Short mmCIF file of C-alpha atoms in Angstrom, two decimals:
data_model
loop_
_atom_site.label_atom_id
_atom_site.label_comp_id
_atom_site.label_asym_id
_atom_site.label_seq_id
_atom_site.Cartn_x
_atom_site.Cartn_y
_atom_site.Cartn_z
CA MET A 961 61.63 60.19 53.07
CA SER A 962 63.50 58.55 56.90
CA SER A 963 61.02 56.10 57.85
CA VAL A 964 61.25 56.61 61.47
CA VAL A 965 59.35 59.79 60.57
CA ALA A 966 57.26 57.67 57.57
CA LYS A 967 55.18 55.60 60.52
CA HIS A 968 54.75 58.64 62.39
CA ALA A 969 52.71 60.35 59.26
CA THR A 970 50.63 57.62 59.14
CA ASP A 971 47.79 59.92 57.84
CA ALA A 972 49.92 61.25 55.63
CA ARG A 973 49.06 57.93 52.39
CA PRO A 974 46.81 61.45 51.26
CA PHE A 975 50.19 61.74 50.06
CA ALA A 976 50.04 58.36 47.71
CA GLY A 977 48.78 58.69 44.09
CA LEU A 978 49.12 63.21 44.06
CA ASN A 979 52.93 63.20 42.57
CA VAL A 980 54.15 65.50 45.68
CA SER A 981 57.20 64.89 47.36
CA VAL A 982 57.03 66.53 50.46
CA PRO A 983 59.46 67.70 52.26
CA ASP A 984 60.01 65.51 56.02
CA GLU A 985 59.49 68.69 57.56
CA THR A 986 55.98 69.27 56.59
CA ARG A 987 55.29 65.93 56.72
CA ALA A 988 56.03 66.32 60.23
CA ARG A 989 54.19 69.94 60.92
CA ILE A 990 51.53 68.31 58.39
CA ASP A 991 51.25 65.25 60.99
CA PHE A 992 51.09 67.36 64.39
CA VAL A 993 47.99 69.81 62.43
CA LEU A 994 45.71 66.82 61.46
CA GLY A 995 47.18 64.78 65.12
CA LEU A 996 45.47 69.05 67.02
CA ARG A 997 42.31 67.89 64.70
CA HIS A 998 42.05 63.77 65.52
CA TYR A 999 42.19 65.89 69.15
CA TRP A 1000 39.94 69.29 68.03
CA ALA A 1001 36.67 66.82 67.05
CA ASN A 1002 37.28 63.95 70.05
CA SER A 1003 38.69 65.56 73.25
CA LEU A 1004 37.85 68.90 73.05
CA PHE A 1005 34.48 67.69 71.98
CA GLY A 1006 33.42 65.58 74.35
CA ALA A 1007 34.23 67.71 77.10
CA LEU A 1008 32.85 70.07 75.41
CA ARG A 1009 29.76 68.11 75.28
CA ALA A 1010 30.04 66.95 79.54
CA GLN A 1011 30.34 70.97 80.12
CA TYR A 1012 26.98 71.34 77.50
CA VAL A 1013 25.47 68.55 79.92
CA ALA A 1014 25.97 69.81 83.26
CA ARG A 1015 24.59 72.69 82.28
CA LEU A 1016 22.01 71.48 81.02
CA ALA A 1017 20.88 69.55 84.27
CA ALA A 1018 22.40 72.53 86.87
CA THR A 1019 20.17 75.78 85.03
CA GLY A 1020 17.30 73.08 83.96
CA ALA A 1021 17.01 74.70 80.56
CA LYS A 1022 15.85 72.81 77.64
CA PRO A 1023 17.12 74.11 74.45
CA ARG A 1024 15.32 73.44 71.37
CA THR A 1025 17.63 74.35 68.77
CA GLY A 1026 20.82 75.04 68.00
CA GLU A 1027 20.13 78.99 68.42
CA GLU A 1028 17.82 78.53 71.91
CA ALA A 1029 21.70 76.83 73.00
CA ALA A 1030 23.40 80.09 71.86
CA ALA A 1031 23.83 81.24 74.88
CA ILE A 1032 24.17 78.27 76.97
CA VAL A 1033 27.08 77.45 75.12
CA GLU A 1034 28.91 80.77 74.88
CA ALA A 1035 29.30 80.56 78.68
CA LEU A 1036 30.46 77.12 78.91
CA PRO A 1037 34.35 77.45 80.00
CA LEU A 1038 35.68 75.79 77.24
CA TYR A 1039 33.34 77.03 73.74
CA ALA A 1040 35.91 80.11 73.21
CA THR A 1041 38.50 77.18 73.05
CA PHE A 1042 37.24 75.33 70.92
CA ALA A 1043 35.67 77.43 68.13
CA TRP A 1044 39.03 78.66 68.26
CA PHE A 1045 40.57 75.27 67.42
CA GLU A 1046 37.65 74.86 65.09
CA ARG A 1047 39.66 77.57 63.10
CA ASN A 1048 43.02 77.95 63.51
CA ILE A 1049 43.71 73.78 63.27
CA GLN A 1050 42.62 75.23 59.54
CA LYS A 1051 44.67 77.74 59.30
CA MET A 1052 47.58 75.38 59.92
CA MET A 1053 46.39 72.88 57.93
CA TRP A 1054 46.20 75.73 54.92
CA ARG A 1055 50.02 77.02 55.47
CA ALA A 1056 51.28 73.13 55.86
CA LEU A 1057 49.76 72.35 52.79
CA THR A 1058 50.80 75.51 50.74
CA GLU A 1059 54.52 74.42 51.46
CA ALA A 1060 54.31 71.26 50.26
CA CYS A 1061 52.92 71.96 47.74
CA GLU A 1062 54.96 74.64 47.48
CA ALA A 1063 58.24 72.31 46.99
CA ASP A 1064 57.40 70.53 44.12
CA LYS A 1065 55.65 73.98 42.58
CA GLU A 1066 56.61 73.96 38.79
CA GLN A 1067 57.29 70.70 38.62
CA LEU A 1068 53.06 70.06 40.16
CA VAL A 1069 52.45 72.81 38.28
CA ALA A 1070 53.74 72.43 34.48
CA ALA A 1071 52.58 69.50 34.70
CA LEU A 1072 48.94 69.91 34.70
CA ASN A 1073 49.40 72.56 31.70
CA ALA A 1074 51.50 69.71 29.74
CA PRO A 1075 50.10 67.94 26.51
CA LEU A 1076 47.73 65.26 27.69
CA THR A 1077 48.60 61.35 25.89
CA THR A 1078 45.25 60.44 26.69
CA SER A 1079 41.95 61.02 25.38
CA ILE A 1080 39.70 59.52 27.25
CA GLY A 1081 37.56 62.07 28.66
CA THR A 1082 37.77 65.55 27.78
CA LEU A 1083 38.12 69.38 28.64
CA GLU A 1084 35.96 72.17 28.01
CA LEU A 1085 37.47 75.53 29.32
CA ASP A 1086 35.83 78.74 29.29
CA PRO A 1087 38.25 81.75 29.49
CA SER A 1088 35.26 84.35 28.47
CA LEU A 1089 32.79 82.78 31.89
CA ARG A 1090 32.52 85.90 34.52
CA LEU A 1091 33.47 83.81 38.24
CA PRO A 1092 30.29 84.77 39.55
CA ASP A 1093 31.59 87.93 43.37
CA TYR A 1094 29.77 85.48 44.95
CA TYR A 1095 32.48 82.70 44.87
CA THR A 1096 36.08 85.22 44.37
CA ASN A 1097 35.14 87.50 47.42
CA THR A 1098 34.70 84.08 49.95
CA GLU A 1099 37.85 82.10 50.73
CA PHE A 1100 36.05 79.72 51.15
CA HIS A 1101 37.59 77.08 54.22
CA ILE A 1102 39.97 79.42 54.42
CA GLN A 1103 41.94 78.36 51.53
CA PRO A 1104 43.52 81.77 50.71
CA GLY A 1105 42.98 82.27 47.18
CA GLY A 1106 40.19 79.92 47.67
CA VAL A 1107 40.22 77.73 44.85
CA TRP A 1108 39.89 78.81 41.49
CA SER A 1109 42.93 82.04 42.04
CA ALA A 1110 46.06 79.57 40.95
CA ASP A 1111 46.37 76.49 39.25
CA LEU A 1112 49.35 75.94 42.13
CA ASN A 1113 46.22 75.77 44.40
CA ALA A 1114 43.66 72.71 42.20
CA PHE A 1115 46.90 70.35 44.31
CA ILE A 1116 46.88 72.90 47.33
CA TYR A 1117 42.82 71.33 48.02
CA GLU A 1118 42.68 68.44 46.45
CA LEU A 1119 44.99 67.68 49.74
CA GLY A 1120 42.71 69.21 51.92
CA ALA A 1121 39.94 67.95 50.75
CA LYS A 1122 41.62 64.23 52.71
CA VAL A 1123 43.57 65.42 55.12
CA ILE A 1124 40.22 67.09 56.29
CA PHE A 1125 38.11 63.76 57.41
CA LEU A 1126 40.61 62.85 59.21
CA GLY A 1127 42.02 60.40 56.98
CA LYS A 1128 39.02 58.63 56.47
CA ASN A 1129 38.44 59.06 53.32
CA ASP A 1130 41.41 57.74 52.26
CA ASP A 1131 40.13 57.18 48.01
CA TYR A 1132 37.43 59.02 48.14
CA ALA A 1133 35.53 55.83 50.19
CA PHE A 1134 32.68 58.99 51.20
CA HIS A 1135 32.10 59.47 47.98
CA ARG A 1136 32.35 56.15 46.51
CA LEU A 1137 29.74 55.20 49.54
CA PHE A 1138 27.33 58.37 47.89
CA ALA A 1139 27.06 57.05 44.68
CA GLU A 1140 26.39 53.02 45.84
CA LYS A 1141 24.13 54.05 48.16
CA GLY A 1142 22.89 57.66 46.56
CA VAL A 1143 21.25 56.44 43.95
CA PRO A 1144 18.61 54.43 42.88
CA ASP A 1145 18.88 51.49 40.32
CA GLY A 1146 18.66 52.85 36.56
CA ASP A 1147 19.86 52.57 33.09
CA TYR A 1148 20.91 55.89 33.52
CA LYS A 1149 22.00 57.46 29.78
CA ASP A 1150 23.76 60.25 31.07
CA ILE A 1151 24.79 61.61 34.68
CA LEU A 1152 25.60 66.23 35.56
CA ASP A 1153 27.61 66.27 38.77
CA MET A 1154 27.23 69.14 39.42
CA GLY A 1155 30.64 71.72 41.91
CA CYS A 1156 32.83 68.82 41.00
CA GLY A 1157 36.25 70.13 41.84
CA PHE A 1158 38.59 67.72 41.47
CA GLY A 1159 36.41 65.34 40.37
CA LYS A 1160 36.51 63.12 42.95
CA SER A 1161 32.12 63.29 42.73
CA ALA A 1162 32.56 61.81 39.25
CA ARG A 1163 34.35 59.33 39.54
CA PRO A 1164 31.91 57.21 41.52
CA PHE A 1165 29.68 57.20 38.92
CA VAL A 1166 31.72 56.07 36.17
CA ASP A 1167 32.51 53.28 38.34
CA ARG A 1168 29.41 52.04 39.14
CA PHE A 1169 27.07 52.98 35.80
CA PRO A 1170 29.45 51.67 33.00
CA LYS A 1171 27.52 52.66 30.58
CA ALA A 1172 26.43 56.24 31.04
CA ARG A 1173 27.67 59.47 29.78
CA VAL A 1174 29.48 61.06 32.92
CA VAL A 1175 29.52 65.20 32.28
CA ALA A 1176 31.34 66.95 35.63
CA ILE A 1177 31.20 71.07 35.63
CA ASP A 1178 32.74 73.20 38.01
CA LEU A 1179 33.68 77.30 37.86
CA SER A 1180 36.99 77.15 38.63
CA ALA A 1181 40.02 76.16 35.84
CA PRO A 1182 42.61 75.05 37.66
CA VAL A 1183 40.49 71.69 39.66
CA LEU A 1184 39.17 70.85 36.85
CA LYS A 1185 42.35 70.25 34.39
CA LEU A 1186 43.20 68.40 37.63
CA ALA A 1187 40.05 66.75 37.98
CA HIS A 1188 40.45 65.65 34.15
CA ARG A 1189 44.30 65.20 34.37
CA GLN A 1190 44.18 62.48 37.58
CA SER A 1191 40.30 61.69 35.89
CA GLU A 1192 42.84 60.15 32.27
CA LYS A 1193 44.49 58.86 34.56
CA LEU A 1194 43.16 56.34 36.20
CA GLY A 1195 41.24 55.60 32.74
CA LYS A 1196 37.90 57.39 33.95
CA ARG A 1197 35.80 58.71 31.44
CA ILE A 1198 34.18 61.87 31.55
CA ALA A 1199 33.52 64.75 29.81
CA PHE A 1200 34.61 67.87 32.07
CA PHE A 1201 33.14 71.90 31.58
CA GLN A 1202 33.73 74.75 33.46
CA ARG A 1203 29.75 76.15 34.03
CA ALA A 1204 27.86 77.57 36.79
CA ALA A 1205 26.06 74.75 37.60
CA GLU A 1206 23.44 77.66 38.19
CA ASP A 1207 23.59 78.54 34.18
CA THR A 1208 25.10 75.06 32.66
CA GLY A 1209 23.56 76.14 28.88
CA PHE A 1210 23.30 72.29 28.27
CA SER A 1211 19.87 71.32 26.43
CA ASP A 1212 16.45 71.00 28.15
CA ALA A 1213 16.00 67.07 28.85
CA SER A 1214 19.15 66.32 28.36
CA PHE A 1215 20.65 64.60 31.68
CA ASP A 1216 18.68 60.81 33.37
CA LEU A 1217 20.48 61.92 37.06
CA VAL A 1218 21.98 65.32 38.13
CA THR A 1219 24.10 65.70 41.57
CA ALA A 1220 25.72 68.14 43.66
CA THR A 1221 27.70 66.94 46.88
CA MET A 1222 28.79 69.64 49.02
CA VAL A 1223 27.83 71.57 47.03
CA ILE A 1224 25.28 73.78 47.93
CA HIS A 1225 25.59 75.27 51.34
CA GLU A 1226 28.13 77.41 49.40
CA GLN A 1227 25.55 79.01 47.24
CA PRO A 1228 24.36 82.66 48.22
CA MET A 1229 20.52 80.93 48.40
CA PRO A 1230 19.30 82.78 45.15
CA VAL A 1231 21.72 80.80 43.82
CA VAL A 1232 20.45 78.51 45.47
CA ARG A 1233 17.46 78.25 44.03
CA ARG A 1234 18.92 78.41 40.88
CA THR A 1235 20.95 76.17 40.82
CA LEU A 1236 18.02 73.06 41.72
CA ALA A 1237 15.77 74.65 38.60
CA GLU A 1238 18.56 74.22 36.68
CA ALA A 1239 18.68 70.45 37.91
CA HIS A 1240 15.23 69.80 37.59
CA ARG A 1241 15.04 71.03 33.85
CA LEU A 1242 18.04 69.20 32.67
CA LEU A 1243 16.50 66.42 33.51
CA ARG A 1244 14.60 64.37 31.39
CA PRO A 1245 11.27 63.48 32.95
CA GLY A 1246 11.55 60.35 35.48
CA GLY A 1247 15.43 61.39 36.11
CA ARG A 1248 15.92 61.67 39.49
CA LEU A 1249 18.27 64.73 41.63
CA ALA A 1250 20.10 63.50 44.30
CA ILE A 1251 22.30 66.22 46.18
CA LEU A 1252 24.84 65.53 49.37
CA ASP A 1253 24.61 68.54 51.84
CA TYR A 1254 24.60 69.65 55.22
CA HIS A 1255 20.96 69.66 57.64
CA ARG A 1256 20.70 70.06 60.64
CA THR A 1257 20.77 67.08 63.54
CA GLY A 1258 17.99 68.38 66.23
CA ASP A 1259 20.31 68.55 68.36
CA PRO A 1260 20.34 71.87 69.63
CA LEU A 1261 24.86 71.77 71.01
CA ARG A 1262 25.72 70.23 67.14
CA ASP A 1263 23.42 72.80 65.53
CA PHE A 1264 24.92 75.84 67.95
CA LEU A 1265 28.32 74.96 65.92
CA MET A 1266 27.06 74.37 63.03
CA LEU A 1267 26.30 77.16 62.40
CA GLY A 1268 28.86 78.71 64.42
CA HIS A 1269 30.84 76.91 61.96
CA ALA A 1270 30.61 77.67 58.65
CA ARG A 1271 31.17 81.40 60.06
CA ARG A 1272 34.78 80.28 61.38
CA ASN A 1273 35.74 78.43 58.58
CA ASN A 1274 34.64 80.91 56.50
CA GLU A 1275 31.64 79.22 54.54
CA PRO A 1276 28.77 82.11 54.69
CA TYR A 1277 26.22 81.22 53.07
CA MET A 1278 26.32 77.68 55.05
CA GLY A 1279 23.58 79.50 57.84
CA HIS A 1280 21.12 79.54 55.41
CA ILE A 1281 20.87 76.45 54.03
CA LEU A 1282 20.86 74.90 57.83
CA SER A 1283 17.93 77.73 58.25
CA VAL A 1284 15.70 76.41 55.77
CA ASP A 1285 13.74 73.08 54.42
CA THR A 1286 15.17 72.46 51.56
CA ALA A 1287 12.78 69.13 50.51
CA ALA A 1288 10.51 71.69 50.25
CA LEU A 1289 12.67 74.21 48.33
CA VAL A 1290 13.15 70.82 46.59
CA ARG A 1291 9.87 70.22 46.03
CA GLU A 1292 9.73 74.35 44.93
CA VAL A 1293 11.15 73.70 41.51
CA GLY A 1294 8.77 70.73 40.46
CA PHE A 1295 10.52 67.66 42.02
CA LYS A 1296 8.99 64.53 43.12
CA ASP A 1297 9.39 61.77 46.21
CA VAL A 1298 11.69 64.32 47.64
CA ALA A 1299 12.96 62.49 50.71
CA LEU A 1300 15.32 64.46 52.78
CA LEU A 1301 17.51 61.17 55.22
CA PRO A 1302 20.93 61.74 57.63
CA PHE A 1303 24.04 59.58 55.43
CA ASP A 1304 26.47 58.21 57.57
CA GLU A 1305 29.82 58.71 55.75
CA ARG A 1306 31.36 56.08 57.27
CA GLY A 1307 29.45 53.53 55.54
CA GLY A 1308 26.36 52.62 56.90
CA GLY A 1309 24.94 55.95 53.73
CA PRO A 1310 21.52 56.97 53.33
CA ARG A 1311 19.17 56.58 56.75
CA GLU A 1312 16.29 55.71 55.97
CA ASP A 1313 14.71 54.89 59.60
CA LYS A 1314 15.34 59.02 59.62
CA THR A 1315 18.00 58.84 62.70
CA TRP A 1316 21.38 60.80 63.25
CA PRO A 1317 24.41 57.76 63.24
CA GLU A 1318 24.60 58.50 66.32
CA ARG A 1319 28.75 59.02 67.29
CA ASN A 1320 30.72 60.71 70.31
CA ASP A 1321 33.64 62.50 67.88
CA TRP A 1322 32.70 66.10 66.35
CA HIS A 1323 31.15 65.21 62.26
CA PHE A 1324 29.64 66.79 60.14
CA PRO A 1325 25.16 66.00 59.76
CA TRP A 1326 25.75 65.15 56.12
CA VAL A 1327 21.80 64.19 54.31
CA LEU A 1328 20.99 63.26 51.54
CA LEU A 1329 18.16 65.17 49.14
CA ARG A 1330 16.26 62.97 46.60
CA GLY A 1331 13.98 63.78 44.67
CA ARG A 1332 12.15 62.27 40.58
CA LYS A 1333 11.48 64.95 37.47
CA MET B 1059 41.98 93.26 58.25
CA ALA B 1060 42.16 91.70 61.70
CA ASP B 1061 41.11 87.51 62.07
CA LEU B 1062 37.97 86.42 63.98
CA THR B 1063 39.17 86.44 67.43
CA PHE B 1064 37.52 83.60 70.18
CA PHE B 1065 38.39 85.32 73.88
CA SER B 1066 37.34 88.14 76.31
CA ASP B 1067 40.62 89.39 75.67
CA PRO B 1068 42.19 88.97 71.85
CA ALA B 1069 45.83 88.86 73.10
CA ILE B 1070 44.73 85.36 74.15
CA ASP B 1071 43.77 84.19 70.93
CA ARG B 1072 47.72 85.57 69.79
CA VAL B 1073 49.42 83.43 71.96
CA LEU B 1074 47.77 80.88 72.05
CA GLY B 1075 48.45 80.88 68.17
CA VAL B 1076 52.02 81.15 69.27
CA VAL B 1077 51.91 78.14 71.41
CA MET B 1078 50.53 75.99 69.16
CA GLU B 1079 52.81 77.27 66.74
CA LEU B 1080 56.30 76.90 68.59
CA ALA B 1081 54.32 72.38 69.31
CA GLU B 1082 54.24 72.59 66.30
CA GLU B 1083 57.95 72.95 65.69
CA VAL B 1084 58.49 71.25 69.29
CA TYR B 1085 57.56 67.98 66.94
CA THR B 1086 58.83 68.43 63.52
CA LEU B 1087 62.15 68.91 64.94
CA ARG B 1088 61.35 65.86 67.60
CA GLN B 1089 60.39 63.48 64.24
CA LYS B 1090 64.69 65.17 62.83
CA VAL B 1091 66.13 64.00 66.30
CA ARG B 1092 64.95 60.67 66.28
CA THR B 1093 65.51 60.62 62.78
CA LEU B 1094 69.35 60.85 63.28
CA GLU B 1095 69.14 58.79 65.78
CA GLY B 1096 68.55 56.27 63.79
CA ALA B 1097 65.60 55.80 66.95
CA SER B 1098 63.51 53.06 66.11
CA ASP B 1099 59.28 54.31 67.34
CA GLU B 1100 56.13 51.66 66.27
CA SER B 1101 53.49 54.00 67.97
CA GLY B 1102 52.96 55.61 64.75
CA THR B 1103 50.39 58.01 65.48
CA ALA B 1104 49.44 56.24 68.80
CA GLY B 1105 53.07 58.23 69.45
CA ARG B 1106 51.77 61.87 67.72
CA ASP B 1107 47.97 61.77 69.30
CA ALA B 1108 50.09 61.16 73.19
CA PHE B 1109 52.69 64.41 72.20
CA VAL B 1110 48.83 66.36 71.14
CA ALA B 1111 47.76 65.26 74.07
CA ALA B 1112 50.67 65.95 76.23
CA ILE B 1113 50.85 69.61 75.26
CA LEU B 1114 46.68 70.08 74.77
CA VAL B 1115 45.36 68.58 78.69
CA PRO B 1116 45.25 71.03 80.43
CA LEU B 1117 43.23 72.68 78.02
CA THR B 1118 40.47 70.20 79.16
CA TYR B 1119 41.80 70.57 83.31
CA GLU B 1120 42.28 67.32 84.14
CA ARG B 1121 45.21 66.78 85.84
CA GLU B 1122 47.53 63.17 86.56
CA SER B 1123 47.55 64.64 90.68
CA PRO B 1124 44.16 65.66 90.67
CA SER B 1125 43.57 68.15 94.38
CA PRO B 1126 40.48 68.24 96.20
CA GLU B 1127 40.63 71.81 96.15
CA PHE B 1128 40.57 71.80 92.69
CA GLU B 1129 37.72 72.55 90.54
CA ALA B 1130 37.07 73.26 86.53
CA PRO B 1131 34.72 75.75 85.84
#
């Protein structure tokens, strides 16, 4: 790779360790899309907020919720532009990432399916598992073909997961933060990570609780194969299973900690309820639940844009999770000591004072949802 | 299947898509030319962001030489 393009592609650190030899042109393409995202999240969002504030001042309107702000925001001159860029930057990103991975397709797919030379952890796929319709009928995050329909898609998704955080999630610091600050100290013997994807949410628990047995499940065989392979390479002992979070098949009271990172906002509400009930069933008395997901912030502009993000980013069930009291759902299935705390993903972790981090840029409203059986 | 549109006239959605594809292509070609010329450029991400800002700044109605008659809608 040319040194000049490499210097420009400073956000291309996601390529490190992925064994993807991305052509120079593709790196420049991805870098450009990252530049668009920076501009969109900072300048465009800032300008949209300024228009929103000016409109409230001019009209005396005082919306209390995202829904009440809808008509005001939709009438702002920049709203359509902001919305267009949100969806279309994402589409441009997938095109560039697909191009990057397609260049090495044969090698990547062969490597994913080659026999492993290590056996630190395990992988159990279930070819008979019927993937739920809600899962296969939606191209979540607008990723063509989703994460489940082809082996290459796992690599594309892995690359995208880093790029989407604007270069601020290198080495998955976000996930390490959740494992380190989102879960209380304890002598956990068995940990289950639901919806583990390519393993980024499960691996930090191996580091924090080295004596525990870490089990991780997902619906997608391609991402599980990648998760297993990367975990072996990194020397992390994890038992991966292809199972649904709402129906794991594990025994009652067989875990001390159940986690789900960025999972339940993609599930239809009946599946969310079943997933929470399943987590409760799987935990031993005193066991802990820790979920990292989205929630309303109380800022009508942000909440309205988040509701729209669900549509613009092909996450059709997210609106449900933003419209219910998720802490109440967790209590309903039997958890005690339930708390819902804003989560500062850029270093602070859960905020016990329940205030939201103050920032000028557009960012996701992360919360930690925790409970005890 | 038609994709989501956001502007009052869907033609704007499509034209903006064309403009962004061209901008991406210009950036990619610019990088390639710099490589071929052996140009030294230490600006890194700042250079990229300046390029993007130069392309997109008209969207926010900002002008380097604002006219007193011009009022952003």
